[in-house]
Amino acid sequence: MSKETHINIPNSSSFEMRCGVVIAIFAALMAITDLLAGKYDADEIIGTNDKAMAYSWYQSKSIKETLVQGEISLLMSLKEANAIQKDAIIAVDNHLADLAKKSVQYKKEKDEILRGSKTVGQENWVQDVGGEYGHVIGANEIEAQLAILSTAGDRFDIAILLYQVCLVLGAVSLVLRKPSFQTIFFRGMWLLGLIGSGMSLWAFSFIQNSLA
């Protein structure tokens, strides 16, 4: 009886050591994954705010364009109705020309705000940011980035869930005393941990490749 106890204790101790090391590794990987997920979640929140600001900016340009077009329509109606004095015709025509330029300008600004400076090309840069041209990130570009961050965030969440279940299986394997059950739970921990690691790497590489 004493001999059997002497043989089983080292085996149990060895398993506990191996299992503890594996649990520590997967716990560290889960912490790294959680850190990355938190960073990209913060980026998604910032991107959502930027998208809202971009659409508000676009809407303000649309309102200005609508006001200009309304004024053009009113002046043209007055001209057609001969309701403008002859000596004011030239001034009205000049004002109409200025309004037409503003209307075109607003259309270009809206296009750049919607699609971004990189997409419209340098020849169509009309909207400055901080006094510099070519730095407008379009609402469509922000939406595309948000879609990428959302997809990656879902994959990070799955990876963290797999890690958590993996650690639970590892903890259970330490409590069990039947070797066959220990082996099953230990292998299950390895399997879920590796799948979680793969999912985490997939999410990270997806973001890096998509936003490069």
Short mmCIF file of C-alpha atoms in Angstrom, two decimals:
data_model
loop_
_atom_site.label_atom_id
_atom_site.label_comp_id
_atom_site.label_asym_id
_atom_site.label_seq_id
_atom_site.Cartn_x
_atom_site.Cartn_y
_atom_site.Cartn_z
CA MET A 1 0.00 0.00 0.00
CA SER A 2 2.84 2.30 0.86
CA LYS A 3 4.57 1.45 -2.41
CA GLU A 4 1.44 2.24 -4.46
CA THR A 5 1.14 5.63 -2.79
CA HIS A 6 4.77 6.33 -3.49
CA ILE A 7 4.23 5.62 -7.21
CA ASN A 8 1.00 7.64 -7.66
CA ILE A 9 2.09 10.85 -5.95
CA PRO A 10 4.90 11.73 -8.39
CA ASN A 11 2.61 11.03 -11.38
CA SER A 12 -0.12 13.26 -9.96
CA SER A 13 2.39 15.97 -9.14
CA SER A 14 3.84 15.82 -12.65
CA PHE A 15 0.39 16.14 -14.24
CA GLU A 16 -0.51 19.07 -12.01
CA MET A 17 2.71 20.83 -12.97
CA ARG A 18 2.17 20.29 -16.70
CA CYS A 19 -1.47 21.27 -16.51
CA GLY A 20 -0.66 24.35 -14.44
CA VAL A 21 1.91 25.52 -16.99
CA VAL A 22 -0.53 25.06 -19.87
CA ILE A 23 -3.26 26.92 -17.96
CA ALA A 24 -0.85 29.78 -17.29
CA ILE A 25 0.08 29.98 -20.99
CA PHE A 26 -3.52 30.07 -22.17
CA ALA A 27 -4.42 32.57 -19.44
CA ALA A 28 -1.63 34.85 -20.70
CA LEU A 29 -2.82 34.46 -24.29
CA MET A 30 -6.38 35.27 -23.20
CA ALA A 31 -5.13 38.41 -21.44
CA ILE A 32 -3.33 39.52 -24.63
CA THR A 33 -6.43 38.79 -26.72
CA ASP A 34 -8.59 40.73 -24.28
CA LEU A 35 -6.16 43.65 -24.47
CA LEU A 36 -6.29 43.69 -28.28
CA ALA A 37 -10.08 43.35 -28.25
CA GLY A 38 -10.32 46.31 -25.89
CA LYS A 39 -8.09 48.44 -28.11
CA TYR A 40 -10.10 47.72 -31.24
CA ASP A 41 -13.39 48.18 -29.38
CA ALA A 42 -12.15 51.66 -28.41
CA ASP A 43 -11.22 52.29 -32.06
CA GLU A 44 -14.73 51.23 -33.08
CA ILE A 45 -16.29 53.68 -30.63
CA ILE A 46 -14.07 56.49 -31.93
CA GLY A 47 -14.92 55.52 -35.51
CA THR A 48 -18.64 55.59 -34.74
CA ASN A 49 -18.29 59.13 -33.40
CA ASP A 50 -16.24 60.13 -36.45
CA LYS A 51 -18.89 58.70 -38.76
CA ALA A 52 -21.62 60.67 -37.00
CA MET A 53 -19.55 63.85 -37.30
CA ALA A 54 -18.87 63.17 -41.00
CA TYR A 55 -22.55 62.74 -41.77
CA SER A 56 -23.39 65.87 -39.78
CA TRP A 57 -20.77 67.73 -41.81
CA TYR A 58 -22.23 66.31 -45.02
CA GLN A 59 -25.74 67.34 -43.93
CA SER A 60 -24.64 70.90 -43.22
CA LYS A 61 -23.24 71.15 -46.74
CA SER A 62 -26.50 69.75 -48.12
CA ILE A 63 -28.49 72.40 -46.27
CA LYS A 64 -26.25 75.17 -47.63
CA GLU A 65 -26.55 73.74 -51.13
CA THR A 66 -30.35 73.58 -50.81
CA LEU A 67 -30.48 77.23 -49.69
CA VAL A 68 -28.31 78.30 -52.64
CA GLN A 69 -30.42 76.34 -55.11
CA GLY A 70 -33.57 77.83 -53.60
CA GLU A 71 -32.18 81.33 -54.02
CA ILE A 72 -31.21 80.57 -57.63
CA SER A 73 -34.70 79.26 -58.33
CA LEU A 74 -36.29 82.35 -56.78
CA LEU A 75 -34.14 84.80 -58.75
CA MET A 76 -34.73 82.91 -61.99
CA SER A 77 -38.48 83.00 -61.38
CA LEU A 78 -38.34 86.75 -60.75
CA LYS A 79 -36.36 87.27 -63.96
CA GLU A 80 -38.81 85.22 -65.99
CA ALA A 81 -41.69 87.22 -64.50
CA ASN A 82 -39.92 90.51 -65.37
CA ALA A 83 -40.15 91.45 -61.70
CA ILE A 84 -36.59 92.76 -61.56
CA GLN A 85 -35.76 96.32 -62.57
CA LYS A 86 -33.65 96.61 -65.70
CA ASP A 87 -30.85 98.45 -63.93
CA ALA A 88 -30.56 95.57 -61.46
CA ILE A 89 -30.46 92.78 -64.07
CA ILE A 90 -26.66 92.85 -64.38
CA ALA A 91 -26.18 92.66 -60.61
CA VAL A 92 -28.68 89.81 -60.37
CA ASP A 93 -26.95 87.89 -63.18
CA ASN A 94 -23.60 88.30 -61.44
CA HIS A 95 -25.12 87.10 -58.21
CA LEU A 96 -26.64 84.11 -60.01
CA ALA A 97 -23.21 83.25 -61.41
CA ASP A 98 -21.73 83.39 -57.89
CA LEU A 99 -24.53 81.21 -56.57
CA ALA A 100 -23.97 78.67 -59.34
CA LYS A 101 -20.26 78.48 -58.38
CA LYS A 102 -21.21 77.98 -54.74
CA SER A 103 -23.62 75.21 -55.71
CA VAL A 104 -20.89 73.40 -57.63
CA GLN A 105 -18.49 73.94 -54.74
CA TYR A 106 -20.92 72.44 -52.23
CA LYS A 107 -21.46 69.40 -54.49
CA LYS A 108 -17.71 68.78 -54.64
CA GLU A 109 -17.33 69.28 -50.89
CA LYS A 110 -20.14 66.83 -50.22
CA ASP A 111 -18.56 64.28 -52.53
CA GLU A 112 -15.20 64.59 -50.78
CA ILE A 113 -16.79 64.37 -47.32
CA LEU A 114 -18.72 61.29 -48.39
CA ARG A 115 -15.97 59.41 -50.26
CA GLY A 116 -12.78 60.90 -48.80
CA SER A 117 -9.84 62.83 -50.25
CA LYS A 118 -7.96 59.67 -51.22
CA THR A 119 -10.89 58.40 -53.30
CA VAL A 120 -11.82 61.62 -55.13
CA GLY A 121 -8.21 62.37 -56.11
CA GLN A 122 -6.04 65.43 -55.65
CA GLU A 123 -7.65 67.28 -58.55
CA ASN A 124 -10.96 67.24 -56.64
CA TRP A 125 -9.68 68.38 -53.25
CA VAL A 126 -11.91 71.29 -52.28
CA GLN A 127 -12.47 70.75 -48.55
CA ASP A 128 -9.70 71.62 -46.12
CA VAL A 129 -9.10 70.18 -42.65
CA GLY A 130 -7.21 72.49 -40.34
CA GLY A 131 -6.21 74.64 -43.31
CA GLU A 132 -4.76 71.70 -45.28
CA TYR A 133 -6.27 69.86 -48.22
CA GLY A 134 -6.25 66.13 -48.85
CA HIS A 135 -6.92 65.03 -45.27
CA VAL A 136 -10.65 64.33 -45.38
CA ILE A 137 -11.55 60.79 -44.32
CA GLY A 138 -14.86 60.06 -46.01
CA ALA A 139 -17.96 58.76 -44.25
CA ASN A 140 -17.93 55.73 -46.58
CA GLU A 141 -14.31 55.00 -45.61
CA ILE A 142 -15.18 55.19 -41.93
CA GLU A 143 -18.11 52.84 -42.43
CA ALA A 144 -15.83 50.33 -44.16
CA GLN A 145 -13.35 50.53 -41.27
CA LEU A 146 -16.14 50.05 -38.75
CA ALA A 147 -17.33 46.92 -40.59
CA ILE A 148 -13.80 45.49 -40.36
CA LEU A 149 -13.48 46.35 -36.66
CA SER A 150 -16.90 44.85 -35.93
CA THR A 151 -16.03 41.57 -37.70
CA ALA A 152 -12.68 41.36 -35.91
CA GLY A 153 -14.36 42.19 -32.59
CA ASP A 154 -16.75 39.27 -33.01
CA ARG A 155 -13.80 36.95 -33.65
CA PHE A 156 -11.95 38.25 -30.61
CA ASP A 157 -15.07 37.65 -28.49
CA ILE A 158 -15.26 34.05 -29.71
CA ALA A 159 -11.56 33.58 -28.98
CA ILE A 160 -11.97 34.89 -25.42
CA LEU A 161 -14.97 32.61 -24.86
CA LEU A 162 -12.94 29.60 -26.05
CA TYR A 163 -10.08 30.58 -23.75
CA GLN A 164 -12.46 30.85 -20.78
CA VAL A 165 -13.96 27.40 -21.40
CA CYS A 166 -10.44 26.10 -21.97
CA LEU A 167 -9.32 27.34 -18.54
CA VAL A 168 -12.40 25.83 -16.90
CA LEU A 169 -11.56 22.44 -18.41
CA GLY A 170 -8.00 22.81 -17.16
CA ALA A 171 -9.18 23.61 -13.65
CA VAL A 172 -11.56 20.62 -13.68
CA SER A 173 -8.77 18.31 -14.85
CA LEU A 174 -6.75 19.33 -11.79
CA VAL A 175 -9.62 18.47 -9.46
CA LEU A 176 -10.37 15.07 -10.97
CA ARG A 177 -8.53 12.04 -9.67
CA LYS A 178 -9.38 9.49 -12.32
CA PRO A 179 -6.56 9.50 -14.93
CA SER A 180 -8.87 8.79 -17.87
CA PHE A 181 -11.07 11.79 -17.04
CA GLN A 182 -8.02 13.94 -16.42
CA THR A 183 -6.74 13.08 -19.87
CA ILE A 184 -10.08 13.89 -21.53
CA PHE A 185 -10.38 17.30 -19.87
CA PHE A 186 -6.69 18.06 -20.39
CA ARG A 187 -6.94 17.33 -24.11
CA GLY A 188 -10.15 19.34 -24.29
CA MET A 189 -8.30 22.28 -22.72
CA TRP A 190 -5.56 21.98 -25.31
CA LEU A 191 -8.05 21.76 -28.18
CA LEU A 192 -10.11 24.78 -27.16
CA GLY A 193 -6.98 26.76 -26.28
CA LEU A 194 -5.46 26.14 -29.69
CA ILE A 195 -8.71 27.00 -31.48
CA GLY A 196 -8.99 30.18 -29.42
CA SER A 197 -5.40 31.10 -30.30
CA GLY A 198 -6.12 30.51 -33.97
CA MET A 199 -9.26 32.63 -33.80
CA SER A 200 -7.34 35.42 -32.08
CA LEU A 201 -4.57 35.37 -34.69
CA TRP A 202 -7.20 35.28 -37.46
CA ALA A 203 -8.91 38.37 -36.03
CA PHE A 204 -5.62 40.24 -35.65
CA SER A 205 -4.37 39.38 -39.14
CA PHE A 206 -7.78 40.27 -40.60
CA ILE A 207 -7.54 43.77 -39.17
CA GLN A 208 -3.92 44.24 -40.21
CA ASN A 209 -4.54 43.09 -43.79
CA SER A 210 -7.83 44.95 -44.20
CA LEU A 211 -6.67 48.27 -42.78
CA ALA A 212 -3.20 48.19 -44.32
#
